[in-house]
Amino acid sequence: MSSTDPLRNLGVRLTSAGGELRVWAEHADAMDLCLFDEIDPNWIIKSVPMTQDVHGVWSGKSRTLSPGRRYGIRVSGPASPKNSFHPEKTLIEPYSRGLVRVGAGLWQSSVVDDHFDWNGSEKPGIALDHTVVYEAHVRGISRLNPLVPPALRGTYAGLAHESTIAYLKDLGVTAVELLPVQAFVSEQRLIKQGLINYWGYNTLNFFAPHADYATQAAQSAGPEAVLREFKGMVKLLHEAGLEVILDVVYNHTAEEGRNGPVTSLRGIDNAAYYRQDESGAYIDVTGCGNTVNFSHDVPRRLVLDSLRYWANDVQIDGFRFDLAATLGRDAGVVYDPEHPLLTQIRDDPELAGVKLIAEPWDVGQGGWQTGNFPTGWTEWNDRYRDRMRDFWLSDMKSLRLTGSASSGIGRFATRVAGSSNTFSERRGPLASLNFITAHDGFTLADLTAYDTKHNLGNGESNRDGTDNNSSYNHGVEGPTRDVAILATRRKAMRNLLGTLLLSAGIPMLTAGDEFGRSQRGNNNAYCQDSELTWLNWDFDDWQQDLHRVTRRLLQLRRENPALRPVHFGRFGETTPSASQLDWYNIAGEALTEDAWNSPTERTLQYIAASTPEHEAFNRILLVVNAREQDETVTLPAHEGVDAYTLLWDSSHDDLRDSVIEHAPGTALFVSGASMQLMRAHGAIAPRRPPLA
């Protein structure tokens, strides 16, 4: 960092002569560094007047500003519609590495000695085409795990416990994406209702880890111990070859609307940090009361410095940016794909190799931006989610009730092949993070069991949560003992999992979907810190079966590079690290454009052949029957293919009773509403799989 950089070394910097604090506040006219007694949280033992330079940076030094010391700042300034100075309040310093709660809604910063022995541990550096993301909640993943010691359950240490890591490795995922772990608090509305913000999308500070997820021992020892536990978690996950991705919330803060709490940025320089109109009214494109003003260089720098800290000091492998469209809004509050913050994050040498995942929308005008982020970013593909839910659920419901569906095979196939209609050729299929479910919305099991949301427990009279779920209960709302309905629901889950894990792009699996976790129809469980949202590790037999299916699908994804193209192919050309695709109909003939676009066409065969650079040549056949009636298809006589080997069939939990070798041009029975994956290769005599 250049010595001439006016925003260098913001926060606390420790020296042999004590500590120096630097805080930017252009509109303030005074700032004091307040140092607190080690025992009495209300006793200020020293107040240091800070001085402002020509760049708006205030600085103050003290020998007392040392590791373990609690501190805060008090800021005053002129009254104006855009300012919100409260010199009587002690504020959190924005670059705080540690926080201490000293009362209801009251926090103090803490100086942290962040030394940690990584003992040679390094980031796994997993390529995007090999990445499989597992979205999880730190508390929820281990809170009920009987293999984790009670003192560690629901903590950073519980996530890093050998049993949790062994489970993740055995499943076959490569990265854990954690719901927010930067320090957060519950909204004032929830506190009044006696509820909490379980998900954590209400950030208090962009640098400190959330202390409540640490063990009681670490919390009692203080912020340094909390940070050590967090780093220890990252270290153990890395040693197991698992990456750590953080869901980060920079678009808004916990200070809420104009009359919300004053804890940090609002009291430091409200005019600069938050978007406002000329009257001082907040411009809210997040739906959370405030919007951080990324048309200003200082908030942008705060985000960059935070990302650098987590990526380098804490060794985080990637970030998923909540409401990322907000980060790309210019001075006119218009989204710009070349916004300085988006390109700075991508191009920053200190963030080289870090995975960047955007939630590509917010709630403001022009907020839906899927496909419009810069090269180098991956995006949550909501169009993929919606299409696959429609194809396997709401379209199936429509077929059952009316005999027709809203769309046929073409739109489904486009998504399976990487969503080239959404992402440019330059960005390729790895710009798409594919998902069927996420933390918000129905779980996979609930998608197949509920037509409507059941959110009364959230205290909003069932108004919260989306009504657009594209789900299908298959005839009964919620739990049932009907054997036929249960079998159909479980096959639908297998179809959705198979589609997700066999599609081009980066798949994201929501924790618990691999074994059919339910939230009893709650599609917005953001305020439920209970067994409703925690993973239950006591599997029923059918859940064991679904778990085995998920493991098998992840194995097949690893073993078949034709399923994992890096680039989009071009018709008539050979593109390295792309997959050459050929599409066939039920008769094994080339699919016509009319059939591709027809809503009546619900059967598809497609062959994907890799064009390898780093792996052996591979070719697969996927057969899809999206009608409830059984079909007989003719396997395509594809050039160079002598036989097809069955690898997976969604109509079964296993293949022990299936013929697995088939010749091109022969008839293949395909059960209603199912899919089969085959490997295409040289001729092998027909055989059956072993019984074990």
XYZ file of C-alpha atoms in Angstrom, residues 8-414:
407
model
C -3.951 3.850 4.263
C -3.887 2.088 7.628
C -7.417 2.929 8.689
C -8.357 1.369 12.011
C -5.870 0.494 14.751
C -2.196 0.024 13.962
C 0.006 -1.300 16.751
C 3.579 -0.078 17.192
C 6.250 -0.363 19.868
C 5.004 2.957 21.215
C 1.408 1.804 21.589
C -1.421 2.120 19.112
C -2.613 4.623 16.532
C -6.235 4.876 15.403
C -7.186 6.363 12.039
C -10.842 7.019 11.128
C -12.235 8.791 8.077
C -15.017 11.338 8.756
C -15.037 14.222 6.302
C -18.026 16.095 7.736
C -17.119 15.805 11.439
C -15.656 18.747 13.336
C -14.309 16.787 16.335
C -13.506 13.191 17.254
C -12.280 11.608 20.498
C -10.714 8.205 21.063
C -12.234 6.781 24.259
C -10.321 4.075 26.143
C -12.243 1.998 28.680
C -11.357 0.392 31.971
C -10.545 -3.308 31.809
C -13.242 -4.157 34.373
C -15.879 -1.415 34.333
C -17.296 -1.097 30.781
C -18.700 2.374 31.523
C -15.544 3.960 32.898
C -13.534 5.919 30.337
C -9.998 5.932 31.695
C -8.648 8.131 28.927
C -10.038 10.346 26.173
C -7.695 11.301 23.346
C -8.648 14.230 21.066
C -7.990 13.212 17.470
C -6.761 15.467 14.687
C -8.027 15.620 11.097
C -5.827 15.776 8.003
C -6.695 17.364 4.670
C -8.162 14.074 3.398
C -10.751 13.794 6.159
C -8.840 11.191 8.191
C -8.756 11.640 11.965
C -5.893 10.121 13.964
C -5.020 9.665 17.601
C -2.306 7.777 19.482
C -2.065 6.244 22.934
C 0.194 3.760 24.705
C -2.972 2.429 26.336
C -4.353 1.397 22.924
C -2.959 -2.136 23.095
C -4.221 -5.716 22.636
C -7.231 -6.488 24.779
C -8.158 -2.838 25.316
C -11.774 -1.843 24.705
C -12.240 1.474 22.935
C -14.679 3.553 20.953
C -15.005 6.936 19.309
C -17.221 9.930 19.919
C -17.866 12.183 16.951
C -19.443 15.609 16.675
C -20.287 17.767 13.709
C -22.702 20.334 12.305
C -26.429 19.722 12.181
C -27.822 19.325 8.675
C -30.450 17.218 6.895
C -27.820 14.636 5.867
C -25.771 14.521 9.069
C -26.549 12.479 12.181
C -23.906 13.316 14.753
C -24.476 12.195 18.351
C -21.379 13.181 20.368
C -22.856 11.603 23.501
C -22.751 8.128 21.905
C -19.694 5.904 21.859
C -19.443 4.417 18.373
C -17.949 1.252 16.955
C -14.822 2.017 14.972
C -15.509 0.671 11.436
C -12.290 -1.369 11.138
C -12.647 -3.104 14.518
C -11.281 -6.669 14.511
C -13.126 -7.464 17.720
C -16.329 -6.341 19.437
C -17.560 -6.589 23.023
C -21.214 -6.268 24.006
C -21.439 -4.052 27.095
C -25.202 -3.688 27.343
C -28.445 -3.970 25.415
C -27.608 -2.580 21.980
C -24.293 -1.245 23.297
C -20.961 -2.301 21.834
C -17.317 -1.372 22.181
C -14.438 -2.075 19.842
C -11.564 -4.208 21.075
C -7.916 -4.177 20.038
C -6.988 -7.656 18.841
C -3.609 -9.324 18.546
C -4.423 -11.303 15.412
C -1.282 -13.447 15.301
C -2.097 -17.033 14.360
C 0.084 -20.014 13.475
C -1.275 -21.431 10.231
C 1.426 -24.119 10.391
C 1.826 -24.188 6.620
C -1.902 -24.557 5.911
C -2.786 -23.217 2.469
C -5.928 -22.493 0.515
C -7.025 -25.549 -1.523
C -7.311 -23.491 -4.728
C -10.055 -25.626 -6.294
C -10.810 -24.779 -9.916
C -14.261 -23.376 -10.633
C -15.224 -26.295 -12.882
C -14.535 -28.704 -10.004
C -16.296 -26.567 -7.390
C -19.445 -27.767 -5.631
C -20.796 -25.290 -3.082
C -22.564 -26.394 0.118
C -24.552 -23.536 1.656
C -24.701 -23.949 5.433
C -25.375 -22.134 8.685
C -22.612 -22.301 11.304
C -25.010 -23.019 14.144
C -27.451 -25.143 12.196
C -24.973 -27.617 10.728
C -23.727 -29.061 14.021
C -26.243 -28.002 16.679
C -27.910 -31.449 16.727
C -24.969 -33.590 15.628
C -24.472 -36.266 18.327
C -20.925 -36.936 17.103
C -19.870 -33.374 18.008
C -19.088 -32.781 21.705
C -21.892 -30.793 23.362
C -19.644 -27.798 24.102
C -18.799 -27.472 20.407
C -22.233 -27.928 18.860
C -23.462 -24.931 16.888
C -20.050 -23.222 16.871
C -17.103 -22.545 14.603
C -15.340 -25.415 16.359
C -18.360 -27.643 15.719
C -18.170 -26.941 11.993
C -14.462 -27.796 12.113
C -14.993 -30.964 14.170
C -13.636 -34.120 12.567
C -17.132 -35.640 12.237
C -18.478 -32.596 10.353
C -15.475 -32.497 8.054
C -15.676 -36.254 7.444
C -19.335 -35.896 6.475
C -18.621 -33.085 4.005
C -15.711 -34.960 2.437
C -17.717 -38.164 2.142
C -20.608 -36.285 0.537
C -18.288 -34.879 -2.117
C -18.722 -31.111 -1.890
C -15.652 -28.884 -2.258
C -16.615 -25.596 -0.563
C -18.694 -24.567 2.425
C -20.555 -21.294 1.894
C -21.440 -19.885 5.307
C -24.423 -17.663 5.952
C -23.216 -14.335 7.421
C -20.505 -14.641 10.061
C -19.474 -10.997 10.215
C -20.745 -9.502 13.486
C -24.482 -8.903 13.236
C -27.482 -8.090 15.424
C -31.224 -8.624 15.265
C -33.481 -5.890 13.918
C -35.383 -3.754 16.420
C -38.702 -5.134 15.170
C -37.632 -8.723 15.857
C -36.343 -7.862 19.322
C -39.726 -6.365 20.227
C -41.411 -9.569 19.023
C -39.093 -11.749 21.094
C -37.490 -13.178 17.943
C -33.961 -13.062 16.550
C -32.285 -12.753 13.183
C -31.046 -16.321 12.699
C -29.653 -15.903 9.210
C -27.501 -12.864 10.054
C -28.187 -10.455 7.185
C -27.932 -7.383 9.435
C -24.248 -6.528 9.718
C -22.913 -4.573 12.671
C -19.266 -4.554 11.600
C -17.457 -5.697 8.464
C -14.300 -7.068 10.128
C -15.159 -8.819 13.402
C -16.427 -12.425 13.390
C -19.806 -13.031 14.991
C -18.947 -13.872 18.599
C -22.126 -15.849 19.378
C -20.976 -18.617 17.014
C -17.830 -19.226 19.055
C -17.719 -21.688 21.940
C -18.588 -20.389 25.398
C -14.948 -20.776 26.349
C -13.827 -18.518 23.500
C -16.564 -15.972 24.179
C -15.557 -15.795 27.835
C -11.895 -15.333 26.879
C -12.735 -12.409 24.592
C -12.451 -11.284 20.961
C -8.930 -12.635 20.414
C -10.079 -16.141 21.364
C -13.140 -15.814 19.108
C -10.913 -14.856 16.183
C -8.524 -17.729 16.933
C -11.404 -20.198 16.938
C -12.609 -18.828 13.606
C -9.147 -19.091 12.055
C -8.758 -22.564 13.513
C -11.957 -23.571 11.740
C -10.644 -22.267 8.425
C -7.316 -24.012 8.957
C -8.879 -27.423 9.619
C -11.260 -27.136 6.675
C -8.361 -26.196 4.405
C -6.272 -29.114 5.648
C -9.166 -31.351 4.612
C -9.208 -29.786 1.135
C -12.417 -27.820 1.718
C -12.747 -24.171 0.770
C -14.548 -21.565 2.869
C -16.811 -18.991 1.204
C -18.456 -16.241 3.243
C -21.859 -14.741 2.546
C -21.112 -11.044 3.084
C -23.616 -8.227 3.565
C -22.130 -4.892 2.490
C -25.249 -3.430 0.873
C -26.746 -2.182 4.150
C -25.962 -2.164 7.873
C -27.712 -2.846 11.169
C -28.343 0.882 11.677
C -31.624 0.337 9.785
C -33.760 3.340 8.712
C -33.203 7.032 9.418
C -34.533 6.658 12.978
C -32.755 3.392 13.666
C -29.841 2.693 16.012
C -26.736 4.868 15.845
C -23.867 2.453 16.370
C -21.140 3.307 13.844
C -21.266 4.693 10.286
C -24.364 6.848 10.830
C -22.755 8.694 13.726
C -19.363 8.961 11.982
C -20.399 10.435 8.625
C -24.004 9.731 7.689
C -23.817 12.073 4.681
C -21.087 10.014 3.041
C -21.857 6.437 4.069
C -25.593 6.218 3.276
C -27.580 7.063 0.149
C -29.898 10.009 0.735
C -31.839 12.567 -1.229
C -31.330 16.289 -0.685
C -33.783 16.317 2.215
C -31.811 13.620 4.047
C -34.393 10.903 3.403
C -32.765 7.537 2.864
C -32.803 5.966 -0.590
C -33.406 2.312 0.235
C -32.814 -0.236 -2.527
C -32.169 -3.091 -0.094
C -35.489 -3.234 1.724
C -33.600 -3.051 5.012
C -33.929 0.642 5.859
C -30.622 1.952 4.509
C -28.281 1.548 1.560
C -24.521 2.002 1.724
C -23.418 4.675 -0.743
C -21.007 3.024 -3.147
C -20.878 6.061 -5.401
C -18.445 7.415 -2.764
C -14.853 6.201 -2.680
C -14.626 5.793 1.120
C -17.428 3.210 1.493
C -15.907 1.413 -1.486
C -12.544 1.398 0.260
C -14.144 0.050 3.442
C -15.466 -2.944 1.501
C -12.158 -3.559 -0.276
C -10.201 -3.418 2.972
C -12.681 -5.768 4.620
C -12.395 -8.279 1.770
C -8.597 -8.075 1.842
C -8.606 -8.750 5.569
C -10.828 -11.817 5.330
C -9.083 -13.168 2.214
C -5.538 -12.735 3.490
C -5.450 -12.510 7.270
C -8.238 -15.053 7.740
C -7.520 -17.044 4.534
C -11.084 -17.044 3.172
C -11.401 -18.557 -0.317
C -14.365 -16.656 -1.696
C -17.320 -14.402 -1.068
C -20.998 -14.461 -1.933
C -22.231 -10.855 -2.059
C -25.752 -10.334 -0.734
C -27.884 -8.022 -2.943
C -24.812 -7.417 -5.080
C -26.627 -5.139 -7.533
C -26.490 -2.498 -4.774
C -22.690 -2.584 -4.924
C -22.876 -1.586 -8.594
C -25.168 1.455 -8.347
C -23.699 4.801 -9.421
C -24.355 8.335 -8.158
C -27.736 8.276 -9.892
C -28.585 4.973 -8.151
C -28.431 3.218 -11.531
C -26.748 -0.176 -11.835
C -23.517 -0.104 -13.875
C -21.793 -3.443 -14.646
C -18.492 -1.563 -14.871
C -19.009 0.169 -11.532
C -15.630 0.896 -9.876
C -16.363 -1.300 -6.860
C -17.264 -4.356 -8.946
C -14.176 -4.028 -11.120
C -11.886 -3.112 -8.205
C -12.935 -6.239 -6.322
C -12.249 -8.349 -9.404
C -8.941 -6.701 -10.330
C -7.419 -6.157 -6.881
C -4.116 -8.102 -6.760
C -4.685 -8.751 -3.048
C -7.866 -10.632 -4.001
C -6.345 -12.643 -6.848
C -7.805 -16.145 -7.029
C -10.674 -15.356 -4.675
C -14.042 -16.686 -5.827
C -16.586 -13.892 -6.398
C -20.267 -14.841 -6.337
C -22.996 -12.244 -6.784
C -26.600 -12.349 -5.736
C -27.351 -10.274 -8.841
C -30.354 -8.273 -7.703
C -31.737 -5.881 -5.110
C -35.214 -4.403 -4.552
C -34.593 -1.013 -6.209
C -35.621 0.125 -9.669
C -33.712 -1.862 -12.292
C -32.534 -4.194 -9.533
C -32.767 -7.519 -11.370
C -29.389 -7.946 -13.095
C -28.848 -11.683 -13.605
C -26.318 -12.110 -16.410
C -25.125 -8.503 -16.241
C -22.155 -8.700 -13.905
C -18.601 -8.220 -15.193
C -16.385 -11.000 -16.468
C -14.716 -12.701 -13.518
C -17.894 -12.846 -11.445
C -20.152 -15.858 -10.927
C -23.847 -15.190 -10.307
C -26.677 -16.925 -8.517
C -28.793 -17.983 -11.490
C -32.410 -17.495 -10.425
C -33.541 -18.238 -13.977
C -32.012 -21.692 -13.657
C -33.779 -22.208 -10.321
C -37.159 -21.132 -11.695
C -36.894 -23.148 -14.904
C -35.943 -26.385 -13.151
C -38.670 -26.039 -10.532
C -41.207 -25.351 -13.266
C -40.020 -28.268 -15.385
C -40.132 -30.931 -12.674
C -42.867 -29.547 -10.410
C -45.368 -26.933 -11.608
C -45.320 -28.226 -15.197
C -45.931 -31.756 -13.900
C -48.853 -30.445 -11.866
C -50.236 -28.703 -14.958
C -49.832 -31.857 -17.046
C -51.687 -33.859 -14.431
C -54.525 -31.358 -14.095
C -54.870 -29.958 -17.621
C -52.846 -32.225 -19.881
C -50.506 -29.417 -20.990
C -47.380 -27.668 -19.729
C -46.160 -24.098 -20.052
C -42.942 -25.074 -21.825
C -41.168 -28.017 -23.341
C -37.666 -29.347 -23.502
C -35.788 -26.426 -25.078
C -35.743 -24.020 -22.139
C -34.826 -26.862 -19.781
C -31.994 -27.979 -22.072
C -30.600 -24.456 -22.373
